[in-house]
Amino acid sequence: RDAVVVAIDGPSGTGKSSTSRAVATELGLRYLDTGAMYRAMTWWMLANQIDPGDPVAVATASGKPVLLSGTDPLAPTISVDGADVSGPIRSEEVTAAVSAVSAVPEVRSRLVELQRAAVAAAASAGGIVVEGRDIGTTVVPDATVKIYLNASPEARAARRNGELTGARAVGVEATREALVRRDAADSGRKVSPLAKAEDAVEIDTTDLTLDQVIEAVVGLVERRR
Ligand code: C5P
């Protein structure tokens, strides 16, 4: 049986990560969170006083950090220069800067190369679920199954807000505004913007439970492999 590659794209707050990890676990596949890689690159820029709003500086520095992604769906990790940054990459500072860093072509070409290497390495393990914004369009255009998850901005903000607790809970309205701003930046950039691949199956998760979304994706993969 050939290795399976499941590409899962869509804006934030649609349940992409939870769905991708559960599908990988259920089907015995590896898992790659490409958003974590863009976040790790952004974290490194901030840690090294490189202005995320300066594309030339970001491009010049983008070859320096050594990124390593763990592909276990039950315990995904990401390290930069040997240090685990799984926690710090979720900070508000990184979230606010990541769209600018990920719009820089040199950043994208470097990370896409690493992502394709992870996909190739997972072939002997049966395959991989890869989640991001440009997986079906750019990273793995020949993926076995392509899924595009979507949901209303209100549902996405409510979910995101539920994930942020305590001092980080900022209110649904502020969350909605930040989400819409980040999606607009991700959809509007020149190099491989957030987009549904022509041959992707779109699932609107607004009124679905996580289990229903997982079941739908697993069903699609089982039918195609
Ligand atoms: O998925 P997550 O919200 O963690 O992604 C963080 C950011 O990384 C996105 O807002 C986007 O700017 C960038 N990204 C990207 N291409 C991907 C995955 C993420 O540009 N394939």
Short mmCIF file of C-alpha atoms and ligand atoms in Angstrom, two decimals:
data_model
loop_
_atom_site.label_atom_id
_atom_site.label_comp_id
_atom_site.label_asym_id
_atom_site.label_seq_id
_atom_site.Cartn_x
_atom_site.Cartn_y
_atom_site.Cartn_z
CA ARG A 1 0.00 0.00 0.00
CA ASP A 2 1.29 3.46 -0.93
CA ALA A 3 2.03 6.06 1.71
CA VAL A 4 -0.94 8.30 2.46
CA VAL A 5 -0.61 12.08 2.60
CA VAL A 6 -3.56 13.99 4.03
CA ALA A 7 -3.37 17.77 3.45
CA ILE A 8 -5.51 19.86 5.80
CA ASP A 9 -5.72 23.61 5.15
CA GLY A 10 -7.91 26.45 6.34
CA PRO A 11 -7.99 29.59 8.48
CA SER A 12 -7.39 29.51 12.24
CA GLY A 13 -10.06 28.41 14.67
CA THR A 14 -11.66 25.86 12.34
CA GLY A 15 -10.45 22.87 14.38
CA LYS A 16 -7.53 22.12 12.05
CA SER A 17 -5.02 21.03 14.70
CA SER A 18 -7.41 18.93 16.81
CA THR A 19 -8.79 17.28 13.68
CA SER A 20 -5.38 16.63 12.13
CA ARG A 21 -3.92 15.07 15.27
CA ALA A 22 -6.96 12.86 15.85
CA VAL A 23 -7.06 11.70 12.22
CA ALA A 24 -3.33 10.87 12.31
CA THR A 25 -3.74 8.94 15.57
CA GLU A 26 -6.77 7.03 14.33
CA LEU A 27 -5.14 6.08 11.01
CA GLY A 28 -1.68 5.41 12.47
CA LEU A 29 -0.02 8.21 10.50
CA ARG A 30 2.63 10.79 11.39
CA TYR A 31 1.59 14.45 11.91
CA LEU A 32 3.18 17.75 10.88
CA ASP A 33 2.01 21.16 12.12
CA THR A 34 3.48 23.60 9.58
CA GLY A 35 2.04 26.60 11.47
CA ALA A 36 4.32 25.66 14.38
CA MET A 37 7.29 25.95 12.00
CA TYR A 38 6.32 29.49 10.93
CA ARG A 39 5.76 30.32 14.60
CA ALA A 40 9.19 28.90 15.55
CA MET A 41 10.86 30.98 12.83
CA THR A 42 8.99 34.06 14.15
CA TRP A 43 9.96 33.25 17.76
CA TRP A 44 13.62 33.09 16.71
CA MET A 45 13.41 36.46 14.91
CA LEU A 46 11.94 38.11 18.02
CA ALA A 47 14.49 36.42 20.31
CA ASN A 48 17.29 37.76 18.11
CA GLN A 49 15.97 41.34 17.87
CA ILE A 50 15.13 41.05 14.19
CA ASP A 51 12.17 43.26 13.28
CA PRO A 52 9.40 41.00 11.86
CA GLY A 53 8.21 44.01 9.83
CA ASP A 54 11.53 44.24 7.98
CA PRO A 55 11.32 41.67 5.16
CA VAL A 56 14.95 42.16 4.09
CA ALA A 57 16.27 41.52 7.60
CA VAL A 58 13.96 38.52 7.99
CA ALA A 59 15.01 37.10 4.62
CA THR A 60 18.70 37.53 5.43
CA ALA A 61 18.37 35.81 8.82
CA SER A 62 15.95 33.08 7.73
CA GLY A 63 18.69 30.53 7.01
CA LYS A 64 20.16 30.69 10.51
CA PRO A 65 17.83 28.90 12.96
CA VAL A 66 17.90 25.09 12.93
CA LEU A 67 14.31 23.83 13.12
CA LEU A 68 13.31 20.31 14.08
CA SER A 69 9.69 19.08 14.08
CA GLY A 70 8.63 15.97 15.97
CA THR A 71 5.90 14.10 14.03
CA ASP A 72 4.22 12.07 16.78
CA PRO A 73 0.51 13.09 16.71
CA LEU A 74 0.19 12.35 20.44
CA ALA A 75 3.13 14.56 21.42
CA PRO A 76 4.08 17.00 18.65
CA THR A 77 7.18 19.04 19.44
CA ILE A 78 9.17 21.79 17.76
CA SER A 79 12.70 22.83 18.60
CA VAL A 80 14.91 25.70 17.48
CA ASP A 81 18.68 25.26 17.78
CA GLY A 82 18.07 22.29 20.06
CA ALA A 83 15.68 24.04 22.50
CA ASP A 84 12.02 22.98 22.74
CA VAL A 85 9.90 26.05 21.92
CA SER A 86 6.48 24.34 21.85
CA GLY A 87 5.22 26.67 24.62
CA PRO A 88 6.72 30.05 23.65
CA ILE A 89 5.56 29.83 20.01
CA ARG A 90 1.94 30.18 21.23
CA SER A 91 2.55 33.59 22.85
CA GLU A 92 0.56 36.64 21.76
CA GLU A 93 3.78 38.32 20.59
CA VAL A 94 4.51 35.47 18.18
CA THR A 95 0.88 35.26 17.02
CA ALA A 96 0.87 39.00 16.23
CA ALA A 97 4.11 38.80 14.19
CA VAL A 98 3.80 35.44 12.41
CA SER A 99 1.85 36.62 9.33
CA ALA A 100 4.55 39.17 8.46
CA VAL A 101 7.36 36.63 8.83
CA SER A 102 5.49 33.94 6.88
CA ALA A 103 4.93 36.33 3.95
CA VAL A 104 8.69 36.50 3.27
CA PRO A 105 9.52 34.26 0.25
CA GLU A 106 12.90 33.11 1.68
CA VAL A 107 11.17 31.94 4.88
CA ARG A 108 8.58 30.00 2.88
CA SER A 109 11.03 28.30 0.51
CA ARG A 110 13.19 27.17 3.43
CA LEU A 111 10.25 25.81 5.47
CA VAL A 112 8.54 24.19 2.47
CA GLU A 113 11.77 22.30 1.83
CA LEU A 114 11.80 21.03 5.43
CA GLN A 115 8.10 20.12 5.17
CA ARG A 116 8.63 18.08 2.00
CA ALA A 117 11.52 16.27 3.69
CA ALA A 118 9.24 15.37 6.62
CA VAL A 119 6.62 14.05 4.19
CA ALA A 120 9.23 11.92 2.42
CA ALA A 121 10.58 10.61 5.74
CA ALA A 122 7.07 9.57 6.85
CA ALA A 123 6.50 7.42 3.77
CA SER A 124 8.08 4.37 5.40
CA ALA A 125 5.75 4.87 8.41
CA GLY A 126 2.63 4.69 6.21
CA GLY A 127 2.22 8.40 5.64
CA ILE A 128 1.40 11.69 7.30
CA VAL A 129 -1.26 14.28 8.02
CA VAL A 130 0.06 17.78 7.22
CA GLU A 131 -1.83 20.87 8.37
CA GLY A 132 -1.33 24.47 7.31
CA ARG A 133 -2.46 27.10 4.80
CA ASP A 134 -0.79 26.04 1.54
CA ILE A 135 -0.35 22.29 1.89
CA GLY A 136 -2.80 21.24 -0.86
CA THR A 137 -1.82 24.08 -3.17
CA THR A 138 1.97 24.21 -2.77
CA VAL A 139 3.66 21.85 -0.32
CA VAL A 140 2.09 18.54 -1.44
CA PRO A 141 0.00 19.21 -4.56
CA ASP A 142 -0.24 15.45 -5.17
CA ALA A 143 -1.59 14.64 -1.67
CA THR A 144 -3.86 11.57 -1.40
CA VAL A 145 -6.67 13.61 0.14
CA LYS A 146 -7.02 17.40 0.44
CA ILE A 147 -9.32 18.92 3.00
CA TYR A 148 -10.20 22.61 3.41
CA LEU A 149 -11.76 23.37 6.80
CA ASN A 150 -13.79 26.54 7.17
CA ALA A 151 -16.18 28.08 9.72
CA SER A 152 -17.87 31.39 10.42
CA PRO A 153 -15.63 34.07 12.00
CA GLU A 154 -17.90 34.01 15.09
CA ALA A 155 -17.49 30.26 15.60
CA ARG A 156 -13.74 30.49 15.02
CA ALA A 157 -13.34 33.35 17.51
CA ALA A 158 -15.41 31.51 20.12
CA ARG A 159 -13.22 28.39 19.76
CA ARG A 160 -9.97 30.34 19.86
CA ASN A 161 -11.15 32.22 22.91
CA GLY A 162 -11.96 28.97 24.68
CA GLU A 163 -8.34 27.90 24.09
CA LEU A 164 -6.92 31.01 25.74
CA THR A 165 -7.36 30.95 29.49
CA GLY A 166 -6.72 33.24 32.44
CA ALA A 167 -4.69 36.35 31.68
CA ARG A 168 -4.63 35.44 27.99
CA ALA A 169 -8.41 35.42 27.60
CA VAL A 170 -9.08 38.70 25.84
CA GLY A 171 -12.79 38.55 24.99
CA VAL A 172 -14.47 37.10 21.93
CA GLU A 173 -14.70 40.42 20.07
CA ALA A 174 -10.96 41.17 20.34
CA THR A 175 -10.20 37.57 19.36
CA ARG A 176 -12.48 37.86 16.33
CA GLU A 177 -10.77 41.04 15.18
CA ALA A 178 -7.28 39.53 15.56
CA LEU A 179 -8.36 36.37 13.69
CA VAL A 180 -9.90 38.29 10.81
CA ARG A 181 -6.78 40.46 10.54
CA ARG A 182 -4.43 37.44 10.46
CA ASP A 183 -6.59 35.59 7.90
CA ALA A 184 -6.70 38.67 5.66
CA ALA A 185 -2.90 38.91 5.80
CA ASP A 186 -2.49 35.17 5.13
CA SER A 187 -4.99 35.22 2.23
CA GLY A 188 -3.64 38.41 0.71
CA ARG A 189 0.10 37.69 0.59
CA LYS A 190 1.83 37.19 -2.77
CA VAL A 191 3.58 33.85 -2.17
CA SER A 192 1.34 30.80 -1.62
CA PRO A 193 -1.51 32.51 0.22
CA LEU A 194 -4.14 30.68 2.26
CA ALA A 195 -6.39 29.16 -0.41
CA LYS A 196 -8.55 26.13 -1.05
CA ALA A 197 -6.98 23.82 -3.63
CA GLU A 198 -9.25 23.21 -6.61
CA ASP A 199 -9.49 19.50 -5.78
CA ALA A 200 -9.88 19.93 -1.99
CA VAL A 201 -13.03 18.81 -0.17
CA GLU A 202 -14.39 21.77 1.82
CA ILE A 203 -15.94 21.07 5.22
CA ASP A 204 -17.74 23.87 7.08
CA THR A 205 -17.22 23.05 10.76
CA THR A 206 -19.44 25.86 12.14
CA ASP A 207 -22.23 23.51 13.24
CA LEU A 208 -20.24 20.27 13.56
CA THR A 209 -18.70 18.71 16.65
CA LEU A 210 -15.02 17.79 16.58
CA ASP A 211 -15.96 14.10 16.43
CA GLN A 212 -18.15 14.70 13.37
CA VAL A 213 -15.31 16.48 11.56
CA ILE A 214 -12.83 13.71 12.43
CA GLU A 215 -15.28 11.06 11.21
CA ALA A 216 -15.82 12.91 7.92
CA VAL A 217 -12.09 13.23 7.24
CA VAL A 218 -11.29 9.62 8.22
CA GLY A 219 -14.12 8.48 5.91
CA LEU A 220 -12.66 10.44 2.99
CA VAL A 221 -9.18 8.98 3.55
CA GLU A 222 -10.46 5.39 3.86
CA ARG A 223 -12.38 5.71 0.60
CA ARG A 224 -9.39 7.01 -1.34
CA ARG A 225 -6.55 4.84 -0.17
O1 C5P B 1 -1.74 27.28 12.15
P1 C5P B 1 -1.27 28.47 12.93
O2 C5P B 1 -2.38 29.41 13.26
O3 C5P B 1 -0.45 28.10 14.11
O4 C5P B 1 -0.30 29.24 11.91
C1 C5P B 1 0.34 30.41 12.28
C2 C5P B 1 0.65 31.26 11.06
O5 C5P B 1 1.65 30.63 10.27
C3 C5P B 1 -0.49 31.55 10.10
O6 C5P B 1 -1.29 32.64 10.53
C4 C5P B 1 0.25 31.86 8.81
O7 C5P B 1 0.70 33.21 8.80
C5 C5P B 1 1.46 30.96 8.89
N1 C5P B 1 1.33 29.73 8.12
C6 C5P B 1 1.60 29.78 6.77
N2 C5P B 1 1.58 28.64 6.01
C7 C5P B 1 1.31 27.46 6.58
C8 C5P B 1 1.02 27.38 7.96
C9 C5P B 1 1.01 28.54 8.70
O8 C5P B 1 1.85 30.86 6.23
N3 C5P B 1 1.33 26.35 5.82
#
